Amino acid sequence: MDVTPRPKDALIISAGGFGRSVYNIMQSDIANGVDWAVTGFLDNRGDLAASTPLPVLGDPLTWQASPHEEFLCALGEPAQRRRFAAPLLAQGATFMSLCTGLHKAIGVEMGAGCLFEPEVRMGVDTRLGDFVFVQSTSVIGYEVQIGDYTTIGSFVFVGGGARIGSDVIIHPHATILPRVTVGDGAIIGAGAVVMADVPPGVTMIGNPAKIFRFK
């Protein structure tokens, strides 16, 4: 008699373009069909149902989680990830991390719900919090610390020993030099070169990066 456990049902939060891209990545993951199988999307935008490869099963804000389900939050904005993950976390739901094509050195530790697009490289002894999202081809150096819900765009370089806070957004092609600290909630503009510590909540642009003040 076959006693192989059935793969868990994986549900993707967001049926938008990013969610569908994540579904595409998941199809090539070695865990697909073994540890989990994607069964659908959770989204509260009813107009997306016709464009998804799998059904939109419900609203993530009201979904009742099952022990046989795992969730992946495919939302780029830190605040959106917090909002839509919170009701499920309150139920004790399990959030999986997707590491397809991640080049991970020894000693790397990460929390729940992290998402890495292919060809991300991560140095030794780096520590990541929960719900960190890193887009393709970015490089994270050794002994870097990254807080919860931070988003890192494509082609970003984070130097060794850097400290990146929670809810940070680093846009594509930015460079964070080694041992620099980026405070919680900061935004690093596309192509910015960050050479000195960044206070919490500010927006940095340019090379060298300077605080951008909205008028």
Short mmCIF file of C-alpha atoms in Angstrom, two decimals:
data_model
loop_
_atom_site.label_atom_id
_atom_site.label_comp_id
_atom_site.label_asym_id
_atom_site.label_seq_id
_atom_site.Cartn_x
_atom_site.Cartn_y
_atom_site.Cartn_z
CA MET A 1 0.00 0.00 0.00
CA ASP A 2 1.32 3.43 -0.95
CA VAL A 3 1.77 5.55 2.19
CA THR A 4 3.44 8.50 0.47
CA PRO A 5 1.95 11.67 1.99
CA ARG A 6 -0.08 13.86 -0.31
CA PRO A 7 1.61 17.15 -1.20
CA LYS A 8 0.26 20.16 0.65
CA ASP A 9 -1.97 22.62 -1.16
CA ALA A 10 0.00 25.77 -2.00
CA LEU A 11 -2.05 28.95 -2.37
CA ILE A 12 -0.59 32.11 -3.90
CA ILE A 13 -1.79 35.41 -2.45
CA SER A 14 -2.36 37.75 -5.43
CA ALA A 15 -3.53 36.69 -8.87
CA GLY A 16 -1.99 39.75 -10.56
CA GLY A 17 0.97 39.71 -12.90
CA PHE A 18 3.45 39.12 -10.09
CA GLY A 19 1.38 36.29 -8.65
CA ARG A 20 1.15 34.59 -12.02
CA SER A 21 4.90 35.04 -12.52
CA VAL A 22 5.51 33.37 -9.16
CA TYR A 23 3.25 30.50 -10.21
CA ASN A 24 5.41 30.10 -13.32
CA ILE A 25 8.57 29.94 -11.19
CA MET A 26 6.98 27.38 -8.88
CA GLN A 27 6.36 24.99 -11.77
CA SER A 28 10.12 24.39 -12.11
CA ASP A 29 10.83 24.00 -8.39
CA ILE A 30 11.97 20.52 -7.32
CA ALA A 31 9.44 20.56 -4.47
CA ASN A 32 6.52 21.01 -6.87
CA GLY A 33 4.33 17.92 -6.76
CA VAL A 34 6.40 16.43 -3.93
CA ASP A 35 6.14 18.72 -0.90
CA TRP A 36 3.39 20.94 -2.28
CA ALA A 37 1.27 21.54 -5.36
CA VAL A 38 -0.22 24.89 -6.34
CA THR A 39 -4.01 24.66 -6.26
CA GLY A 40 -5.05 28.27 -6.81
CA PHE A 41 -4.84 31.96 -5.98
CA LEU A 42 -6.32 34.11 -3.24
CA ASP A 43 -7.33 37.59 -4.37
CA ASN A 44 -10.16 40.01 -3.64
CA ARG A 45 -10.18 41.46 -7.17
CA GLY A 46 -12.88 39.55 -9.00
CA ASP A 47 -11.91 40.84 -12.45
CA LEU A 48 -8.69 38.79 -12.46
CA ALA A 49 -10.32 35.36 -12.42
CA ALA A 50 -10.53 35.10 -16.22
CA SER A 51 -6.78 35.66 -16.71
CA THR A 52 -5.35 33.17 -14.22
CA PRO A 53 -4.01 29.68 -15.04
CA LEU A 54 -5.62 28.32 -11.85
CA PRO A 55 -8.84 29.38 -10.11
CA VAL A 56 -9.13 32.31 -7.73
CA LEU A 57 -10.44 30.47 -4.69
CA GLY A 58 -11.28 33.37 -2.39
CA ASP A 59 -10.25 36.50 -0.55
CA PRO A 60 -7.04 36.25 1.53
CA LEU A 61 -8.52 38.61 4.13
CA THR A 62 -11.38 36.20 4.90
CA TRP A 63 -9.93 32.80 3.92
CA GLN A 64 -10.13 30.09 6.58
CA ALA A 65 -6.77 28.32 6.57
CA SER A 66 -6.48 24.55 6.67
CA PRO A 67 -3.57 22.58 8.22
CA HIS A 68 -3.02 21.01 4.80
CA GLU A 69 -2.41 24.39 3.15
CA GLU A 70 0.70 26.50 2.74
CA PHE A 71 0.70 30.09 1.54
CA LEU A 72 3.03 32.29 -0.49
CA CYS A 73 2.53 36.06 -0.55
CA ALA A 74 3.25 37.38 -4.07
CA LEU A 75 2.99 41.10 -3.33
CA GLY A 76 5.89 43.47 -3.89
CA GLU A 77 4.97 46.24 -1.44
CA PRO A 78 5.94 45.52 2.19
CA ALA A 79 2.74 47.13 3.52
CA GLN A 80 0.62 44.95 1.25
CA ARG A 81 2.40 41.79 2.36
CA ARG A 82 1.79 42.74 5.99
CA ARG A 83 -1.88 43.49 5.34
CA PHE A 84 -2.75 40.31 3.48
CA ALA A 85 -0.60 37.93 5.52
CA ALA A 86 -1.84 39.17 8.90
CA PRO A 87 -5.28 37.44 8.99
CA LEU A 88 -3.74 34.11 7.98
CA LEU A 89 -0.87 34.42 10.45
CA ALA A 90 -3.43 35.09 13.18
CA GLN A 91 -4.96 31.70 12.35
CA GLY A 92 -1.58 29.99 12.65
CA ALA A 93 -1.26 29.43 8.89
CA THR A 94 2.03 28.24 7.43
CA PHE A 95 3.85 30.44 4.92
CA MET A 96 6.35 28.69 2.69
CA SER A 97 9.56 30.20 1.31
CA LEU A 98 10.31 29.86 -2.40
CA CYS A 99 14.01 29.49 -3.21
CA THR A 100 13.95 28.27 -6.82
CA GLY A 101 17.34 28.99 -8.40
CA LEU A 102 18.74 30.62 -5.26
CA HIS A 103 22.54 30.34 -4.93
CA LYS A 104 22.85 30.14 -1.17
CA ALA A 105 26.15 29.87 0.71
CA ILE A 106 26.62 28.02 3.99
CA GLY A 107 25.21 29.47 7.18
CA VAL A 108 22.35 31.42 5.57
CA GLU A 109 19.24 31.65 7.74
CA MET A 110 15.84 32.94 6.69
CA GLY A 111 12.41 33.33 8.21
CA ALA A 112 9.01 32.26 6.90
CA GLY A 113 7.36 33.47 3.73
CA CYS A 114 10.51 34.59 1.88
CA LEU A 115 10.49 34.72 -1.90
CA PHE A 116 13.52 34.67 -4.19
CA GLU A 117 13.36 34.92 -7.94
CA PRO A 118 15.95 32.87 -9.89
CA GLU A 119 19.67 33.68 -9.93
CA VAL A 120 19.83 35.48 -6.60
CA ARG A 121 23.20 34.96 -4.88
CA MET A 122 23.61 35.09 -1.13
CA GLY A 123 26.86 35.06 0.85
CA VAL A 124 27.80 33.09 3.94
CA ASP A 125 26.12 33.65 7.31
CA THR A 126 23.53 36.08 6.02
CA ARG A 127 20.35 36.42 8.12
CA LEU A 128 16.93 37.27 6.72
CA GLY A 129 13.70 37.92 8.59
CA ASP A 130 10.18 36.91 7.56
CA PHE A 131 8.56 37.78 4.22
CA VAL A 132 11.70 39.12 2.53
CA PHE A 133 11.39 39.38 -1.26
CA VAL A 134 14.45 39.49 -3.56
CA GLN A 135 14.08 39.80 -7.32
CA SER A 136 16.24 38.04 -9.89
CA THR A 137 20.01 38.44 -10.32
CA SER A 138 20.62 40.41 -7.13
CA VAL A 139 23.70 39.73 -4.99
CA ILE A 140 23.61 39.76 -1.19
CA GLY A 141 27.06 39.67 0.40
CA TYR A 142 28.34 37.78 3.42
CA GLU A 143 27.06 38.42 6.97
CA VAL A 144 24.29 40.73 5.78
CA GLN A 145 21.22 41.17 7.99
CA ILE A 146 17.83 41.93 6.41
CA GLY A 147 14.69 42.66 8.44
CA ASP A 148 11.10 41.51 7.97
CA TYR A 149 9.03 42.41 4.89
CA THR A 150 11.88 44.07 3.01
CA THR A 151 11.81 44.14 -0.81
CA ILE A 152 14.98 44.10 -2.93
CA GLY A 153 14.68 44.68 -6.68
CA SER A 154 16.63 43.11 -9.54
CA PHE A 155 20.36 43.72 -10.12
CA VAL A 156 20.92 45.07 -6.60
CA PHE A 157 24.25 44.62 -4.80
CA VAL A 158 24.31 44.57 -1.00
CA GLY A 159 27.86 44.55 0.37
CA GLY A 160 29.15 42.33 3.14
CA GLY A 161 28.16 43.18 6.68
CA ALA A 162 25.39 45.59 5.64
CA ARG A 163 22.34 45.93 7.89
CA ILE A 164 19.01 46.39 6.12
CA GLY A 165 16.01 47.13 8.32
CA SER A 166 12.39 45.99 8.08
CA ASP A 167 9.90 47.28 5.48
CA VAL A 168 12.72 48.67 3.33
CA ILE A 169 12.32 48.96 -0.45
CA ILE A 170 15.50 48.84 -2.55
CA HIS A 171 14.78 49.52 -6.21
CA PRO A 172 16.64 47.86 -9.14
CA HIS A 173 20.33 48.49 -9.82
CA ALA A 174 20.96 50.09 -6.42
CA THR A 175 24.23 49.44 -4.58
CA ILE A 176 24.55 49.26 -0.80
CA LEU A 177 28.22 49.43 0.17
CA PRO A 178 29.65 47.05 2.79
CA ARG A 179 28.80 47.64 6.46
CA VAL A 180 26.22 50.33 5.67
CA THR A 181 23.03 50.38 7.77
CA VAL A 182 19.66 51.14 6.14
CA GLY A 183 16.96 52.08 8.63
CA ASP A 184 13.44 50.63 8.82
CA GLY A 185 11.01 51.82 6.16
CA ALA A 186 13.63 53.55 4.01
CA ILE A 187 13.31 53.63 0.22
CA ILE A 188 16.42 53.37 -1.97
CA GLY A 189 15.87 54.68 -5.49
CA ALA A 190 16.79 52.87 -8.69
CA GLY A 191 20.53 53.04 -9.39
CA ALA A 192 21.35 54.76 -6.10
CA VAL A 193 24.78 54.16 -4.58
CA VAL A 194 24.46 54.17 -0.80
CA MET A 195 27.81 54.95 0.83
CA ALA A 196 26.71 55.98 4.33
CA ASP A 197 24.11 54.95 6.87
CA VAL A 198 20.48 55.72 5.98
CA PRO A 199 18.01 56.98 8.63
CA PRO A 200 14.65 55.21 9.01
CA GLY A 201 11.82 56.26 6.72
CA VAL A 202 13.73 58.43 4.23
CA THR A 203 14.02 58.15 0.44
CA MET A 204 17.53 58.07 -1.05
CA ILE A 205 18.40 58.76 -4.70
CA GLY A 206 21.51 59.39 -6.77
CA ASN A 207 25.22 58.59 -6.77
CA PRO A 208 26.30 59.14 -4.10
CA ALA A 209 22.83 58.67 -2.62
CA LYS A 210 21.30 61.64 -0.85
CA ILE A 211 18.00 62.16 0.94
CA PHE A 212 15.22 63.17 -1.44
CA ARG A 213 12.73 65.55 0.14
CA PHE A 214 9.26 65.72 -1.37
CA LYS A 215 8.00 69.28 -1.89
#
